[in-house]
Amino acid sequence: MKNTIFTFTDHSPKYKQIYEKFKSFIEQGDLLTNEKLPSIRQLADSLHVSRNTTLMAYEQLVAEGYIRGEGRQGYFVNELEPLISQEAFILPHPKQTESVKPPVVNFRSDAVDQTNFPLKIWRRIANQVLTLPDSYRYGEPFGEACLREQISTYLFQSRGVKTNSDAIIIGSSTQQMLVYLGQILKEEFQSIIVEDPGYDGAREAFQFHRFMFEMLPVYETGADFSQIEQMKSRLIYITPSHQSPIGVSMSIQQRQMLIHWVNKMCGYIIEDDYDSEFRYTQKPFPALASIDSARVIYLGNFSKSFLPGIRLTYMVLPESVLHRYKKYYSHFESPTSLFSQLTMAKFMELGEWNRHVKRMRLVYKRKMLHLVSELKKQFGQNISVIGEQSGLYLLIKLHLDRTEEWLIKRAFSYGVKVCPTSLYFIKNKSDYPIIKLGFSHLSCDEIELGVGLLKKAWIS
């Protein structure tokens, strides 16, 4: 070995510094393949360290494949591929262009109100949960019994859905649940009716299993069921309480008609009840699953109403699907956090969930009214407001000779980020561009500022 001076520092253990130095010698070619290294004793004496220190360094090098031990012969350098310079992995600096500033106001629809989030309560309950023995194990494959029981009670009280906790499945997201569900349903069904416009994430999940689509047109006045009797599909995915994205709610007559249709077809309704908690004009409508639980697969989640990052979704399965689902996925691990499930279960048990929903309904209603007021004041007859009765976003149809792309780019140039809606439409295209405005995380001052900037951007 070449004569090299070791200089120890105080920043890391000496064995690690020896390991790093020898690793560098080997990678740079200063130590050649099959070259013999000093013995543990020799190296320890020369560096004035303990033999245990040099032994630990050699053991680390052996474990990573840099050297090998050959019994009493000692340690030898292994063959390595030539070291590729780290510079090769450094991406070239992009050309200095005009810097992109973050938007002043972001009308995103994937966030909730942070100011009113029950942080102290949630943290206190989470800390208590961490003291429980149940927190230190793997979760149940279909969700924790304590959370499923709380959801069962809540669904009966708030949505009129009567279900046994054993029929509830806990997952991480609506898409994940639909992908898992699709694997079961595709054994019996080849096509599905979806809303147009409708939630694109659901379509992606069904497309994953190669379902064919039939379209149910949805307008600002509601869904058009006039052609459903002529459709071949016996499976339908629908958002009846707050249609995504139009925001209309299905009337009781339409709900009864749909239940009659699905029973006649011996099919299933997949009811996505993603944000039914936030209705501002009347109480939340009863769920379809409260009318007929035998033919309705019910989906709900905590992302919109509580916290997107918690990744907790639930599904209520009819008995005819439940048995197949549990048999198929009995050996799969739970896709969601055990810790989040236990904390949410205790949160609901203590009544904090109901208190949170009631409080946020008032908070979001105030924001929605303020947004609608500002839009009408600034834009007048140039826009139509869609979906102001419920939810955490609304749509605005702009009666302008502009494209959706132009409106979004123009808004961003004025410091405002807005969301497109074209991704929701399949065939049932709108006559004017429609923009989506989420407001849940914004203050009333930010809403006012954002709408004012949109007015400057779009009507100057």
mmCIF file of C-alpha atoms in Angstrom, residues 46-200:
data_model
loop_
_atom_site.group_PDB
_atom_site.id
_atom_site.type_symbol
_atom_site.label_atom_id
_atom_site.label_comp_id
_atom_site.label_asym_id
_atom_site.label_seq_id
_atom_site.Cartn_x
_atom_site.Cartn_y
_atom_site.Cartn_z
ATOM 1 C CA SER A 46 0.564 2.601 12.639
ATOM 2 C CA LEU A 47 -2.503 4.750 13.281
ATOM 3 C CA HIS A 48 -2.267 4.600 17.087
ATOM 4 C CA VAL A 49 -5.782 3.275 17.484
ATOM 5 C CA SER A 50 -7.229 0.126 19.023
ATOM 6 C CA ARG A 51 -7.424 -3.102 17.059
ATOM 7 C CA ASN A 52 -11.184 -3.060 17.523
ATOM 8 C CA THR A 53 -11.294 0.252 15.637
ATOM 9 C CA THR A 54 -9.455 -1.111 12.595
ATOM 10 C CA LEU A 55 -11.472 -4.354 12.759
ATOM 11 C CA MET A 56 -14.750 -2.399 12.580
ATOM 12 C CA ALA A 57 -13.447 -0.440 9.559
ATOM 13 C CA TYR A 58 -12.428 -3.642 7.735
ATOM 14 C CA GLU A 59 -15.733 -5.345 8.553
ATOM 15 C CA GLN A 60 -17.640 -2.440 6.998
ATOM 16 C CA LEU A 61 -15.490 -2.645 3.856
ATOM 17 C CA VAL A 62 -16.088 -6.407 3.664
ATOM 18 C CA ALA A 63 -19.846 -5.954 4.138
ATOM 19 C CA GLU A 64 -19.988 -3.502 1.218
ATOM 20 C CA GLY A 65 -17.828 -5.667 -1.043
ATOM 21 C CA TYR A 66 -14.748 -3.450 -1.267
ATOM 22 C CA ILE A 67 -12.419 -6.031 0.295
ATOM 23 C CA ARG A 68 -12.478 -9.729 1.219
ATOM 24 C CA GLY A 69 -10.948 -11.723 4.026
ATOM 25 C CA GLU A 70 -9.077 -14.920 3.118
ATOM 26 C CA GLY A 71 -8.650 -16.720 6.415
ATOM 27 C CA ARG A 72 -5.148 -16.421 7.808
ATOM 28 C CA GLN A 73 -3.882 -14.844 4.581
ATOM 29 C CA GLY A 74 -5.386 -11.475 5.516
ATOM 30 C CA TYR A 75 -7.534 -8.930 3.629
ATOM 31 C CA PHE A 76 -7.402 -8.248 -0.125
ATOM 32 C CA VAL A 77 -8.924 -5.651 -2.455
ATOM 33 C CA ASN A 78 -11.857 -6.811 -4.612
ATOM 34 C CA GLU A 79 -12.258 -5.901 -8.277
ATOM 35 C CA LEU A 80 -14.529 -2.911 -8.912
ATOM 36 C CA GLU A 81 -15.920 -1.260 -11.993
ATOM 37 C CA PRO A 82 -14.081 1.976 -12.806
ATOM 38 C CA LEU A 83 -15.456 4.813 -10.712
ATOM 39 C CA ILE A 84 -17.791 7.075 -12.616
ATOM 40 C CA SER A 85 -17.168 10.666 -11.792
ATOM 41 C CA GLN A 86 -19.941 12.250 -9.784
ATOM 42 C CA GLU A 87 -19.901 15.142 -12.192
ATOM 43 C CA ALA A 88 -21.492 12.823 -14.753
ATOM 44 C CA PHE A 89 -24.616 12.679 -12.650
ATOM 45 C CA ILE A 90 -24.928 16.407 -12.122
ATOM 46 C CA LEU A 91 -27.595 17.848 -14.362
ATOM 47 C CA PRO A 92 -26.485 20.851 -16.370
ATOM 48 C CA HIS A 93 -27.689 24.136 -15.001
ATOM 49 C CA PRO A 94 -30.680 25.361 -16.945
ATOM 50 C CA LYS A 95 -30.191 28.520 -18.884
ATOM 51 C CA GLN A 96 -30.927 31.540 -16.822
ATOM 52 C CA THR A 97 -34.362 32.600 -17.940
ATOM 53 C CA GLU A 98 -36.945 34.814 -16.411
ATOM 54 C CA SER A 99 -37.608 33.463 -12.912
ATOM 55 C CA VAL A 100 -41.090 32.051 -12.283
ATOM 56 C CA LYS A 101 -42.593 33.561 -9.159
ATOM 57 C CA PRO A 102 -45.058 31.579 -7.051
ATOM 58 C CA PRO A 103 -48.639 32.808 -7.451
ATOM 59 C CA VAL A 104 -49.852 35.528 -5.133
ATOM 60 C CA VAL A 105 -53.214 33.734 -4.814
ATOM 61 C CA ASN A 106 -53.653 30.030 -5.549
ATOM 62 C CA PHE A 107 -57.248 28.881 -6.082
ATOM 63 C CA ARG A 108 -56.199 25.253 -5.690
ATOM 64 C CA SER A 109 -58.835 22.693 -4.789
ATOM 65 C CA ASP A 110 -56.631 20.131 -3.027
ATOM 66 C CA ALA A 111 -56.115 21.898 0.323
ATOM 67 C CA VAL A 112 -58.138 22.593 3.454
ATOM 68 C CA ASP A 113 -58.289 25.463 5.932
ATOM 69 C CA GLN A 114 -55.150 25.386 8.088
ATOM 70 C CA THR A 115 -56.161 28.173 10.480
ATOM 71 C CA ASN A 116 -59.129 26.222 11.850
ATOM 72 C CA PHE A 117 -57.506 22.787 11.841
ATOM 73 C CA PRO A 118 -57.754 21.244 15.354
ATOM 74 C CA LEU A 119 -53.997 20.836 15.612
ATOM 75 C CA LYS A 120 -53.677 20.776 19.414
ATOM 76 C CA ILE A 121 -56.503 18.271 19.827
ATOM 77 C CA TRP A 122 -55.230 16.017 17.044
ATOM 78 C CA ARG A 123 -51.672 16.154 18.425
ATOM 79 C CA ARG A 124 -52.860 15.341 21.963
ATOM 80 C CA ILE A 125 -54.867 12.337 20.750
ATOM 81 C CA ALA A 126 -52.003 11.188 18.516
ATOM 82 C CA ASN A 127 -49.613 11.297 21.476
ATOM 83 C CA GLN A 128 -52.067 9.223 23.520
ATOM 84 C CA VAL A 129 -52.388 6.687 20.703
ATOM 85 C CA LEU A 130 -48.613 6.262 20.612
ATOM 86 C CA THR A 131 -48.735 4.942 24.166
ATOM 87 C CA LEU A 132 -51.096 2.114 23.181
ATOM 88 C CA PRO A 133 -49.676 -1.369 22.514
ATOM 89 C CA ASP A 134 -51.845 -1.545 19.348
ATOM 90 C CA SER A 135 -49.745 1.213 17.764
ATOM 91 C CA TYR A 136 -46.734 -1.120 17.587
ATOM 92 C CA ARG A 137 -48.036 -3.774 15.235
ATOM 93 C CA TYR A 138 -49.092 -4.181 11.629
ATOM 94 C CA GLY A 139 -52.646 -3.128 10.823
ATOM 95 C CA GLU A 140 -55.611 -5.309 9.960
ATOM 96 C CA PRO A 141 -55.907 -5.863 6.177
ATOM 97 C CA PHE A 142 -59.396 -4.304 5.905
ATOM 98 C CA GLY A 143 -58.976 -1.574 8.524
ATOM 99 C CA GLU A 144 -59.040 -1.324 12.297
ATOM 100 C CA ALA A 145 -62.243 -2.435 13.995
ATOM 101 C CA CYS A 146 -62.355 0.671 16.215
ATOM 102 C CA LEU A 147 -62.378 3.009 13.195
ATOM 103 C CA ARG A 148 -64.842 0.896 11.227
ATOM 104 C CA GLU A 149 -67.239 0.978 14.208
ATOM 105 C CA GLN A 150 -66.976 4.766 14.464
ATOM 106 C CA ILE A 151 -67.591 5.173 10.726
ATOM 107 C CA SER A 152 -70.613 2.849 10.938
ATOM 108 C CA THR A 153 -72.149 5.024 13.661
ATOM 109 C CA TYR A 154 -71.339 8.250 11.811
ATOM 110 C CA LEU A 155 -72.810 7.063 8.493
ATOM 111 C CA PHE A 156 -76.101 6.141 10.132
ATOM 112 C CA GLN A 157 -76.352 9.495 11.942
ATOM 113 C CA SER A 158 -75.259 11.750 9.076
ATOM 114 C CA ARG A 159 -76.109 9.874 5.867
ATOM 115 C CA GLY A 160 -78.811 7.413 6.917
ATOM 116 C CA VAL A 161 -76.662 4.447 5.877
ATOM 117 C CA LYS A 162 -77.292 1.350 8.001
ATOM 118 C CA THR A 163 -74.290 -0.932 7.887
ATOM 119 C CA ASN A 164 -72.378 -3.380 10.003
ATOM 120 C CA SER A 165 -68.778 -2.394 10.716
ATOM 121 C CA ASP A 166 -67.625 -5.670 9.109
ATOM 122 C CA ALA A 167 -68.943 -4.404 5.751
ATOM 123 C CA ILE A 168 -66.648 -1.347 5.880
ATOM 124 C CA ILE A 169 -63.247 -1.439 4.178
ATOM 125 C CA ILE A 170 -60.574 1.166 4.988
ATOM 126 C CA GLY A 171 -58.218 2.327 2.230
ATOM 127 C CA SER A 172 -55.856 5.145 1.377
ATOM 128 C CA SER A 173 -57.632 6.973 -1.451
ATOM 129 C CA THR A 174 -60.667 6.812 -3.703
ATOM 130 C CA GLN A 175 -58.538 5.770 -6.659
ATOM 131 C CA GLN A 176 -56.855 2.994 -4.693
ATOM 132 C CA MET A 177 -60.230 1.673 -3.541
ATOM 133 C CA LEU A 178 -61.614 1.767 -7.085
ATOM 134 C CA VAL A 179 -58.594 -0.087 -8.465
ATOM 135 C CA TYR A 180 -59.003 -2.819 -5.835
ATOM 136 C CA LEU A 181 -62.771 -2.928 -6.372
ATOM 137 C CA GLY A 182 -62.369 -3.021 -10.149
ATOM 138 C CA GLN A 183 -60.352 -6.223 -9.875
ATOM 139 C CA ILE A 184 -63.379 -7.907 -8.294
ATOM 140 C CA LEU A 185 -66.087 -6.356 -10.480
ATOM 141 C CA LYS A 186 -64.405 -7.043 -13.816
ATOM 142 C CA GLU A 187 -65.103 -10.745 -13.315
ATOM 143 C CA GLU A 188 -68.802 -9.942 -13.850
ATOM 144 C CA PHE A 189 -68.869 -6.610 -15.702
ATOM 145 C CA GLN A 190 -67.067 -5.394 -18.820
ATOM 146 C CA SER A 191 -68.393 -1.835 -19.019
ATOM 147 C CA ILE A 192 -69.447 0.983 -16.719
ATOM 148 C CA ILE A 193 -71.511 4.165 -16.973
ATOM 149 C CA VAL A 194 -69.582 7.275 -15.913
ATOM 150 C CA GLU A 195 -70.606 10.913 -15.630
ATOM 151 C CA ASP A 196 -69.666 13.343 -18.405
ATOM 152 C CA PRO A 197 -68.190 15.584 -17.162
ATOM 153 C CA GLY A 198 -66.987 13.531 -14.228
ATOM 154 C CA TYR A 199 -64.103 12.744 -11.908
ATOM 155 C CA ASP A 200 -61.144 11.879 -14.133
#
